[in-house]
C-alpha positions as YAML, in Angstrom:
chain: A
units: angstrom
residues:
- id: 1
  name: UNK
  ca: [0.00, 0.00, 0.00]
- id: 2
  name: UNK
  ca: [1.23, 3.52, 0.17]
- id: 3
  name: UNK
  ca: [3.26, 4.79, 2.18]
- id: 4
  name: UNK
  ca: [3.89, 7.68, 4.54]
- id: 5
  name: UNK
  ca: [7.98, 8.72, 5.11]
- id: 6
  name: UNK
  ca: [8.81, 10.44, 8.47]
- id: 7
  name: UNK
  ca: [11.91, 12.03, 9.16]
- id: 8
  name: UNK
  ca: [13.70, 14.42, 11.46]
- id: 9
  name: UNK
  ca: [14.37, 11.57, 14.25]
- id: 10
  name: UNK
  ca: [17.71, 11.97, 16.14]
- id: 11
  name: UNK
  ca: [19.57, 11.82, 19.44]
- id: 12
  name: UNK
  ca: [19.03, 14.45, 21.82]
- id: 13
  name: UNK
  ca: [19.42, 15.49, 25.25]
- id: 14
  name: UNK
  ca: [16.67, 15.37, 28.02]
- id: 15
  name: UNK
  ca: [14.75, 18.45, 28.33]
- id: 16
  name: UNK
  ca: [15.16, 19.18, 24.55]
- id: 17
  name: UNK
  ca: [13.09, 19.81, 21.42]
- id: 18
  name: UNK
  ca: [12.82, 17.55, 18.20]
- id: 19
  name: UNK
  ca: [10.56, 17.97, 15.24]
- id: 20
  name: UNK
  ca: [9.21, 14.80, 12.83]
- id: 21
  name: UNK
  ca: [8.10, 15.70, 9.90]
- id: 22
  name: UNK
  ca: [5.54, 13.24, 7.49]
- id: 23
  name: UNK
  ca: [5.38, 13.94, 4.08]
- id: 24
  name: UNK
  ca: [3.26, 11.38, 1.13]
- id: 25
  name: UNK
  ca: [4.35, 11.77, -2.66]
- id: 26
  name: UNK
  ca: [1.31, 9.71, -4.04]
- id: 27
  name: UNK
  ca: [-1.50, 11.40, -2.10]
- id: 28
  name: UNK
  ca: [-2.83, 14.35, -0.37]
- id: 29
  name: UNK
  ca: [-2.27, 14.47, 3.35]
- id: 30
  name: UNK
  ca: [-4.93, 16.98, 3.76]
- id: 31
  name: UNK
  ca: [-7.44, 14.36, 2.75]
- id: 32
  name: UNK
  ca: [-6.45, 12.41, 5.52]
- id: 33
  name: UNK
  ca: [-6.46, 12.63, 9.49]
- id: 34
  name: UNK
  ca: [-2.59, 11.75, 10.61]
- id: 35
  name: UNK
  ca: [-1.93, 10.41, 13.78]
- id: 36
  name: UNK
  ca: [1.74, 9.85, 15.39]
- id: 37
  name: UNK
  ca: [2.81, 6.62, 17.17]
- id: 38
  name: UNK
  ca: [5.26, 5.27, 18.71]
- id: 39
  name: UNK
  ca: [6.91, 2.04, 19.89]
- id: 40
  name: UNK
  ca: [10.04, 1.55, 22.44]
- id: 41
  name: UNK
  ca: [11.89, -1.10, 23.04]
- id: 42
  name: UNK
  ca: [10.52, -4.05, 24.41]
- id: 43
  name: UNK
  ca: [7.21, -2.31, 24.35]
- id: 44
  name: UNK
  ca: [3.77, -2.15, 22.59]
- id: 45
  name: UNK
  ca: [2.81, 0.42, 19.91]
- id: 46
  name: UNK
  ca: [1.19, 3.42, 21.58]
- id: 47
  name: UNK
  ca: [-0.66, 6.16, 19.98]
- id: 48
  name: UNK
  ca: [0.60, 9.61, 20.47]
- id: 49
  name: UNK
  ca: [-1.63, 12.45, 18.68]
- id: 50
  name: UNK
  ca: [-3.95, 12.85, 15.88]
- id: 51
  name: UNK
  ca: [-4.87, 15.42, 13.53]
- id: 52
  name: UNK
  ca: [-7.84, 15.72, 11.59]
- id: 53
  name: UNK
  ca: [-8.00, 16.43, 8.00]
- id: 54
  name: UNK
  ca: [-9.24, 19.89, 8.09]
- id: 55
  name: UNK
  ca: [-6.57, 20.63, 10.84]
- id: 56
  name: UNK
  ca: [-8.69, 22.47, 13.55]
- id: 57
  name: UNK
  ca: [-8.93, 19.48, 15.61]
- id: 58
  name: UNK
  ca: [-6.17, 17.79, 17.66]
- id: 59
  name: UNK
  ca: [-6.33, 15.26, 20.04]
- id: 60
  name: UNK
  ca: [-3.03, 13.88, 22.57]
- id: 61
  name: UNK
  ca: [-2.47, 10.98, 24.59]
- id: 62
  name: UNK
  ca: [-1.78, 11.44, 28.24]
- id: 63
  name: UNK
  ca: [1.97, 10.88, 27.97]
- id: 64
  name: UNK
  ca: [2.73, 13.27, 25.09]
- id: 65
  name: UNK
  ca: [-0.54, 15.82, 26.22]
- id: 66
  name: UNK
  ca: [1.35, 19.34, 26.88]
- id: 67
  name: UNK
  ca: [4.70, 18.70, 25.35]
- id: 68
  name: UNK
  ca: [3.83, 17.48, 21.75]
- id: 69
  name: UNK
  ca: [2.35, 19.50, 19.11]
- id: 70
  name: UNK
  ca: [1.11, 18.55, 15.31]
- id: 71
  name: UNK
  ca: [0.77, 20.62, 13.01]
- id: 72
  name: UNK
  ca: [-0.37, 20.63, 9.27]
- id: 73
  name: UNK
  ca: [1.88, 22.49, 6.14]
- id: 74
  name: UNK
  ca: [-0.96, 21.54, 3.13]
- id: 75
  name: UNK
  ca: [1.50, 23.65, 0.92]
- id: 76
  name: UNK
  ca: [3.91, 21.84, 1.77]
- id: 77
  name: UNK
  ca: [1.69, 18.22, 1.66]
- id: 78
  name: UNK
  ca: [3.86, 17.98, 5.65]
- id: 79
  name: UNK
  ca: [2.26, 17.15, 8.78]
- id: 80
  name: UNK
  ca: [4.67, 17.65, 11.84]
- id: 81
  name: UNK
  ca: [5.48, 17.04, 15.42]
- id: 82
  name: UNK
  ca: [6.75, 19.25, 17.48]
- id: 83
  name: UNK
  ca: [8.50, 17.39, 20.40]
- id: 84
  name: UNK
  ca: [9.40, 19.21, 23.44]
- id: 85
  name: UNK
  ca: [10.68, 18.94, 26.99]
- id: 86
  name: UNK
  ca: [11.58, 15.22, 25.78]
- id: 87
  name: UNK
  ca: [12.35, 12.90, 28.46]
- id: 88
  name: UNK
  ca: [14.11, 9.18, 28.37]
- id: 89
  name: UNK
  ca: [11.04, 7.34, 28.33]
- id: 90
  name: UNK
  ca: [10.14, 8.96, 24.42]
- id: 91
  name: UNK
  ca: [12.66, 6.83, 22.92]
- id: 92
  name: UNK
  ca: [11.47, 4.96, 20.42]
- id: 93
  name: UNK
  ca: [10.72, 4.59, 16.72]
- id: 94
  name: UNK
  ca: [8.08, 7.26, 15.96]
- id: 95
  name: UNK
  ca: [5.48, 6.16, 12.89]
- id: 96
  name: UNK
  ca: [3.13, 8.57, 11.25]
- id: 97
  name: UNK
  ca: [-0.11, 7.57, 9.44]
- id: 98
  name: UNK
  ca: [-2.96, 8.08, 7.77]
- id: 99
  name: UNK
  ca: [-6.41, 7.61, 8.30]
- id: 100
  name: UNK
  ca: [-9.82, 8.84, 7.31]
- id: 101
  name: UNK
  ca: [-11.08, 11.85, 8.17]
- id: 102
  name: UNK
  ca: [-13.45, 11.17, 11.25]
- id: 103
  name: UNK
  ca: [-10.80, 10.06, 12.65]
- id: 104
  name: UNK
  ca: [-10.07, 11.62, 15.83]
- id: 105
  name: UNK
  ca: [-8.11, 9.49, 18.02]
- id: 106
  name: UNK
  ca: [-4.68, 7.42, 17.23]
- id: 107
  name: UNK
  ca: [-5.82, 3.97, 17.10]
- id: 108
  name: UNK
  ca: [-3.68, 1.79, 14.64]
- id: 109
  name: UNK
  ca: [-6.45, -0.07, 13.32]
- id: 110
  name: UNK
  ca: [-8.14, 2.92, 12.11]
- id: 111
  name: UNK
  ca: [-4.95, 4.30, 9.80]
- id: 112
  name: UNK
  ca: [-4.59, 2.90, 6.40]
- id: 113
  name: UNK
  ca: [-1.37, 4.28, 5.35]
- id: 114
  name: UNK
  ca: [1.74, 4.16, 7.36]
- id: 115
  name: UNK
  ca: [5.65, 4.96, 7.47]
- id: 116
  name: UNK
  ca: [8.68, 3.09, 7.82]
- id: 117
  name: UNK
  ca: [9.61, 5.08, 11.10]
- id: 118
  name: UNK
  ca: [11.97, 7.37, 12.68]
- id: 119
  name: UNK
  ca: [14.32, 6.69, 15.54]
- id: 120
  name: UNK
  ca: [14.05, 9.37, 18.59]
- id: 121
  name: UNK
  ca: [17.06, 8.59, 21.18]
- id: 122
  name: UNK
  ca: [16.54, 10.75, 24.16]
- id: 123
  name: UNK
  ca: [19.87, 10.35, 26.36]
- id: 124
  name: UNK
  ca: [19.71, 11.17, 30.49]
...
């Protein structure tokens, strides 16, 4: 199927700022809602955020609620995540994907398209 391509992962200190971007060459990201997930080691996938297609809704897990923002460049066919105040415990490989647009909250089974994943190191 098609697929979604993150980038912008890294290694960075505790306390500091990182920002994903998701980008499709085949389709329109505006036509989609785009949530942001995550998976660490040795742990299950866990939904982080999701956008809706329009953009004026957002929606944030607990653990990312406050110090993650997405965002939506249609000009640019981006979405992004803005990570901040990043702690240890975000490591992990960081997936974006699409899903329809009543979409409103992260759950896997509801995204059709999906990216390979970037790698978010967050060192004590």
């Amino acid at each position: 199927q098609l697929q979604l391509v993150e980038s912008g992962g890294g290694l960075v200190q505790s306390g500091g700022s990182l920002r994903l971007s998701c980008t499709a060459s085949e389709f329109t990201l505006d036509s989609y809602a785009i949530g942001w997930f995550r998976q660490a080691p040795g742990k299950e996938r866990e939904g982080g955020s999701c956008l809706s297609s329009s953009g004026s809704a957002t929606y944030y897990t607990d653990s990312v609620k406050g110090r993650f923002t997405t965002s939506r460049d249609s000009a640019k066919n981006t979405v992004y995540l803005q990570m901040n105040s990043l702690n240890p415990e975000d490591t992990a490989v960081y997936y974006c994907a699409a899903g329809i647009p009543g979409t409103v909250v992260p759950v896997p089974e509801w995204f059709k398209y999906w990216g390979q994943g970037t790698q978010v190191t967050v060192s004590a």
